[in-house]
mmCIF file of C-alpha atoms in Angstrom:
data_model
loop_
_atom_site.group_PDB
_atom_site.id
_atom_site.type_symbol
_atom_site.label_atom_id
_atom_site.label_comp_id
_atom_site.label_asym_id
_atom_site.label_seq_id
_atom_site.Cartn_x
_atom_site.Cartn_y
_atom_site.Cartn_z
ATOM 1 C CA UNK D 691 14.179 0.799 35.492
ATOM 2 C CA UNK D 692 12.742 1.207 38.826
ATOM 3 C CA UNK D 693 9.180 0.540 39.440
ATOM 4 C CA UNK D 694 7.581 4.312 39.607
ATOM 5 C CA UNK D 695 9.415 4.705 36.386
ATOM 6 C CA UNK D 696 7.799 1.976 34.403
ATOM 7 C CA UNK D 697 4.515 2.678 35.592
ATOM 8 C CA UNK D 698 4.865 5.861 34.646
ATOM 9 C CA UNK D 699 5.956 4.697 31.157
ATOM 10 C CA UNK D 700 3.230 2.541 30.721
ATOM 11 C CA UNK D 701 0.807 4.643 31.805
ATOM 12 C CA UNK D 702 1.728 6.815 28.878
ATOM 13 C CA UNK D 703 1.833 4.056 26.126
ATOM 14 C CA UNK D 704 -1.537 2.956 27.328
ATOM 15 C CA UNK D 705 -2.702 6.902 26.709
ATOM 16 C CA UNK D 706 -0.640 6.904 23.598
ATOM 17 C CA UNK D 707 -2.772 3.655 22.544
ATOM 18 C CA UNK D 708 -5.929 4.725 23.869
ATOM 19 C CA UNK D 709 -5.556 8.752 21.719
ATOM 20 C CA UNK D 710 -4.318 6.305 18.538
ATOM 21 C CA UNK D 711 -7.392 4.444 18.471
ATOM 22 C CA UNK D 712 -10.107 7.030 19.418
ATOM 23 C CA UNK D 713 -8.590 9.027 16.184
ATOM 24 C CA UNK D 714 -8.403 5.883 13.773
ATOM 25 C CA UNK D 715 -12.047 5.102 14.677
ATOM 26 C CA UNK D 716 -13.310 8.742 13.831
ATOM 27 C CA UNK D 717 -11.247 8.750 10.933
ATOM 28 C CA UNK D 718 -12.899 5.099 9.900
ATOM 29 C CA UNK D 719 -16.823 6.367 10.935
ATOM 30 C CA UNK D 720 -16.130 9.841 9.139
ATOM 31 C CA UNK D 721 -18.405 10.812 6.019
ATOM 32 C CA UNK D 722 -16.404 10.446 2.717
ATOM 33 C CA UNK D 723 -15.864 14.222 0.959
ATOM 34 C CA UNK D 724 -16.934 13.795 -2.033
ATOM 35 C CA UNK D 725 -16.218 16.615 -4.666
ATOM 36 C CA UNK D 726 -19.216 17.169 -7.112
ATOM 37 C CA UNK D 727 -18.950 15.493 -10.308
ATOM 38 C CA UNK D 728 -18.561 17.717 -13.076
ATOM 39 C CA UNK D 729 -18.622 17.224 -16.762
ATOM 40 C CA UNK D 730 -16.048 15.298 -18.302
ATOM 41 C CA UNK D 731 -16.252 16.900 -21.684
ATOM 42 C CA UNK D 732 -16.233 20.123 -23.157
ATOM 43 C CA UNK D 733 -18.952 20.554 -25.826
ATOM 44 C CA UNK D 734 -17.579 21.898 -29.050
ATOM 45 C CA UNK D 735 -19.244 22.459 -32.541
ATOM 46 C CA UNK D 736 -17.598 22.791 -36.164
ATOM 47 C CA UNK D 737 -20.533 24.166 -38.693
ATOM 48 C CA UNK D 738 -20.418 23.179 -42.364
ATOM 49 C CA UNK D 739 -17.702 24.739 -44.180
ATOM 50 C CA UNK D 740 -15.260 24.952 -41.497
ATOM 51 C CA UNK D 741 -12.487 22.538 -40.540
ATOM 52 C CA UNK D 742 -11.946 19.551 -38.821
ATOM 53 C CA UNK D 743 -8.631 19.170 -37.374
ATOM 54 C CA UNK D 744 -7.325 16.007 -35.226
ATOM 55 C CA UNK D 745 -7.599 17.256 -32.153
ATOM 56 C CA UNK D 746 -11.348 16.617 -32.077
ATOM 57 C CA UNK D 747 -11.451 13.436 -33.939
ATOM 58 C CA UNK D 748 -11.061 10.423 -31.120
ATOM 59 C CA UNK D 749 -9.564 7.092 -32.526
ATOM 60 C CA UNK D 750 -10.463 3.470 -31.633
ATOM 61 C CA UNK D 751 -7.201 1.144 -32.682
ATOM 62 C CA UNK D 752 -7.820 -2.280 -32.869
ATOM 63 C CA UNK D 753 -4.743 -5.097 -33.822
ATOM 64 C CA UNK D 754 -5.519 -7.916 -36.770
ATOM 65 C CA UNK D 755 -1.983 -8.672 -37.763
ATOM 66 C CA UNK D 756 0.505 -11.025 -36.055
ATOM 67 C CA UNK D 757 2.550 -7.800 -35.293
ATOM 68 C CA UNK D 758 2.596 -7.743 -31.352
ATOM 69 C CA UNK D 759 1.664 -3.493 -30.096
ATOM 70 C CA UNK D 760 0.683 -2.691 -33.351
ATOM 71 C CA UNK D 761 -2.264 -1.030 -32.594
ATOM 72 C CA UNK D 762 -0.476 0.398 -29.579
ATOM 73 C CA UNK D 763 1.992 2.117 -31.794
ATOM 74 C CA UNK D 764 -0.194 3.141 -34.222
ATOM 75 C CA UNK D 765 -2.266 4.672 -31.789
ATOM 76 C CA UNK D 766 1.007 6.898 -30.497
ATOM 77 C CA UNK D 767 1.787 7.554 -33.835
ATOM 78 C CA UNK D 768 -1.761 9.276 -34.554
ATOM 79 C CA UNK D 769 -1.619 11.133 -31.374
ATOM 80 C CA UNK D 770 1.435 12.148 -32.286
ATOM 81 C CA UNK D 771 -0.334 14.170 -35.073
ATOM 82 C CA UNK D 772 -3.059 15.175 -32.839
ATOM 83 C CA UNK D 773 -5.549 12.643 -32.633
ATOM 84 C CA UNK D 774 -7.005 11.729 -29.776
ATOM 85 C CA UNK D 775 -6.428 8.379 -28.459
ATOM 86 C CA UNK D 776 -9.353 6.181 -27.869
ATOM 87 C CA UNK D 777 -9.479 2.015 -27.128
ATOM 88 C CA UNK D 778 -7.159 0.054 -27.940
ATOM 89 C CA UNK D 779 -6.908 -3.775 -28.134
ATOM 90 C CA UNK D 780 -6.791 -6.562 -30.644
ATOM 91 C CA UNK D 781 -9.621 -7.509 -33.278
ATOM 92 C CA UNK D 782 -12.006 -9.825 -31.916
ATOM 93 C CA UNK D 783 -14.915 -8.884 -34.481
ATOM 94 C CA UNK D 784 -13.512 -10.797 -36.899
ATOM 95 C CA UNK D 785 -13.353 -8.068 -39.688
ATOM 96 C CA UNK D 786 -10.113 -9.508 -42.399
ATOM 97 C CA UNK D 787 -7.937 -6.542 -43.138
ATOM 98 C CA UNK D 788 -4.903 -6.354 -45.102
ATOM 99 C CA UNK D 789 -3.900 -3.118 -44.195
ATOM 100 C CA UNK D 790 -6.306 -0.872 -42.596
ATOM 101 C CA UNK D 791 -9.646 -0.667 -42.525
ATOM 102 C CA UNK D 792 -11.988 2.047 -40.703
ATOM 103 C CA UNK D 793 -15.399 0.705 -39.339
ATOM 104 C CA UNK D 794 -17.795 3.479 -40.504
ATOM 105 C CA UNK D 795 -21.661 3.440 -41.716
ATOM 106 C CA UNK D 796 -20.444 6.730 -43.913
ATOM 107 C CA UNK D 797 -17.619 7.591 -45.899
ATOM 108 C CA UNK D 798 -18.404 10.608 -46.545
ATOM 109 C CA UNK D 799 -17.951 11.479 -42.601
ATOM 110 C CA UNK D 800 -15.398 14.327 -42.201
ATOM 111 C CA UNK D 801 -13.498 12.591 -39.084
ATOM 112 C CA UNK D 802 -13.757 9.652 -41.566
ATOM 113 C CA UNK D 803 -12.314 11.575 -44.278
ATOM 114 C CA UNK D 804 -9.247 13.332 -42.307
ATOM 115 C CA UNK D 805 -8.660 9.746 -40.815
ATOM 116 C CA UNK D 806 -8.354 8.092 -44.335
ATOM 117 C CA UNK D 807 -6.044 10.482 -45.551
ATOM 118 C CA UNK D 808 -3.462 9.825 -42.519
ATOM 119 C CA UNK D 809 -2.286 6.170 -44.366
ATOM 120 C CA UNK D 810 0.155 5.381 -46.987
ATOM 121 C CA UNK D 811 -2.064 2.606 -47.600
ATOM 122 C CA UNK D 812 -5.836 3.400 -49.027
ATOM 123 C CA UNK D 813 -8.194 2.906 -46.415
ATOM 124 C CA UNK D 814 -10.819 -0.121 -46.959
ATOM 125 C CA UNK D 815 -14.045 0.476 -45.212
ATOM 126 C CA UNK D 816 -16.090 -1.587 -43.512
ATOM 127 C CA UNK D 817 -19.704 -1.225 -41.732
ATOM 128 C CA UNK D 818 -20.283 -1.714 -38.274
ATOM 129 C CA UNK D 819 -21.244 -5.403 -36.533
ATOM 130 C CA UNK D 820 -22.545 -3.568 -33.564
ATOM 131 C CA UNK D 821 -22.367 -0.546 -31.457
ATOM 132 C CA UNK D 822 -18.812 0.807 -31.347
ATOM 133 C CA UNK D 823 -19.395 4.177 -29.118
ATOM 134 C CA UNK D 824 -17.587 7.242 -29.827
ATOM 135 C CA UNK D 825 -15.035 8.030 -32.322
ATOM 136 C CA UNK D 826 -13.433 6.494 -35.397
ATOM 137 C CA UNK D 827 -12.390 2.845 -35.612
ATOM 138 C CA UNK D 828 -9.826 1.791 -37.333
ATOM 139 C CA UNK D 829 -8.582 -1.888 -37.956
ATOM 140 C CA UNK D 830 -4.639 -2.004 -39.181
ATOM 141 C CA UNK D 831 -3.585 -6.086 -40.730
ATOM 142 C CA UNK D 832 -0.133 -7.574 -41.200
ATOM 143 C CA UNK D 833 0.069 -4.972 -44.622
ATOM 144 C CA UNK D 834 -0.192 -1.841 -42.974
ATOM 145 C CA UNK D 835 3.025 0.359 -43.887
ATOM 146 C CA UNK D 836 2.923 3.310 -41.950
ATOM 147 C CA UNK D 837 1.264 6.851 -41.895
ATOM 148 C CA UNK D 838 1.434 9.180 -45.087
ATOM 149 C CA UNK D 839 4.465 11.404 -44.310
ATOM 150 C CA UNK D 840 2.405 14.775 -46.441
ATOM 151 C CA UNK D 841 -1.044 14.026 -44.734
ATOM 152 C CA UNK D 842 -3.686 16.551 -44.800
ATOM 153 C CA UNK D 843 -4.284 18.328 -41.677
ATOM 154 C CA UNK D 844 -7.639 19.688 -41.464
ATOM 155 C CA UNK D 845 -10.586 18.511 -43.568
ATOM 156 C CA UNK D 846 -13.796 21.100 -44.671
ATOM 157 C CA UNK D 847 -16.520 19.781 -42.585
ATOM 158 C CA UNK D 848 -19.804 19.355 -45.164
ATOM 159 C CA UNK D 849 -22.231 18.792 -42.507
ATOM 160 C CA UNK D 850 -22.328 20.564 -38.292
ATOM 161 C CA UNK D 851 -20.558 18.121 -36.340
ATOM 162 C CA UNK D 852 -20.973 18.108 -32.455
ATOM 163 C CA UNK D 853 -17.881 16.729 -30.660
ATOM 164 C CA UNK D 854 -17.579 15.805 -26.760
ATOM 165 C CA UNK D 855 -13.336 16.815 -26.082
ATOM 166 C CA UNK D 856 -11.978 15.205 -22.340
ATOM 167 C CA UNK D 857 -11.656 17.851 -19.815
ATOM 168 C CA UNK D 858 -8.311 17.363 -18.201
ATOM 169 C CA UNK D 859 -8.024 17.700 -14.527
ATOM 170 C CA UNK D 860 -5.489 20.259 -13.450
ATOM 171 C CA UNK D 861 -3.590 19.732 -10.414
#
């Protein structure tokens, strides 16, 4: 290379360079877009007398058995019939289950009910340590068989139930 030519060729790295960093610098000092936040649930309400189905019922699985992704799978399975999935985890409240027991304060709860009916095993009930935010929670032990291959699908609500369903982004 002769010397106009790589002065030449410099020159335009160093203007290459200069352009890059000029950019990357407004791009870095540039005000975040931010897209308002809008709700993340759709407000829905089933009045006494009518049905509640699955697909508004949100369940919390929680492992006490030695069975490694048990609640996982029981989770799937229960979404798999229209549940919504909630937490998942293993039991750390130290609640003893043989088979499966759903954390409730009233058994007489709709959601409750239409959960119950989901097991081949009967449901044991248990109240509540402490707070355990929204949905039904279920514990499943080293008993638990399975879900009830003929479980009821809809259960006649006796109270007005408010439920919060996830919105789900399109796009």
């Amino acid at each position: 290379m002769n010397r106009p030519t790589a002065q030449l060729t410099l020159a335009a790295v160093v203007v290459v360079f200069l352009a890059s960093t000029a950019y990357g610098v407004k791009l870095v000092t540039a005000p975040v877009a931010t897209t308002a936040a809008g709700p993340t649930c759709e407000a829905r309400t089933v009045k006494a007398g009518e049905n509640v189905t699955p697909n508004l019922v949100k369940v919390n699985v929680f492992n006490a058995s030695q069975r490694s992704g048990l609640a996982n799978r029981v989770n799937i399975n229960l979404q798999r019939r229209g549940f919504l999935g909630g937490k998942i985890g293993n039991d750390t409240g130290g609640i003893a289950t043989k088979t499966v027991t759903i954390i409730t304060s009233d058994r007489a709860d709709p959601q409750v009910k239409l959960l119950a009916a989901q097991f081949k095993d009967k449901a044991r009930y248990a109240a509540p340590k402490d707070t355990l935010g929204s949905g039904v929670t279920i514990i499943v032990g080293d008993g638990y068989s399975g879900l009830a291959s003929k479980a009821s699908r809809s259960v006649k609500s006796d109270r007005t139930l408010q439920f919060c369903l996830p919105i789900v982004p399109v796009g």
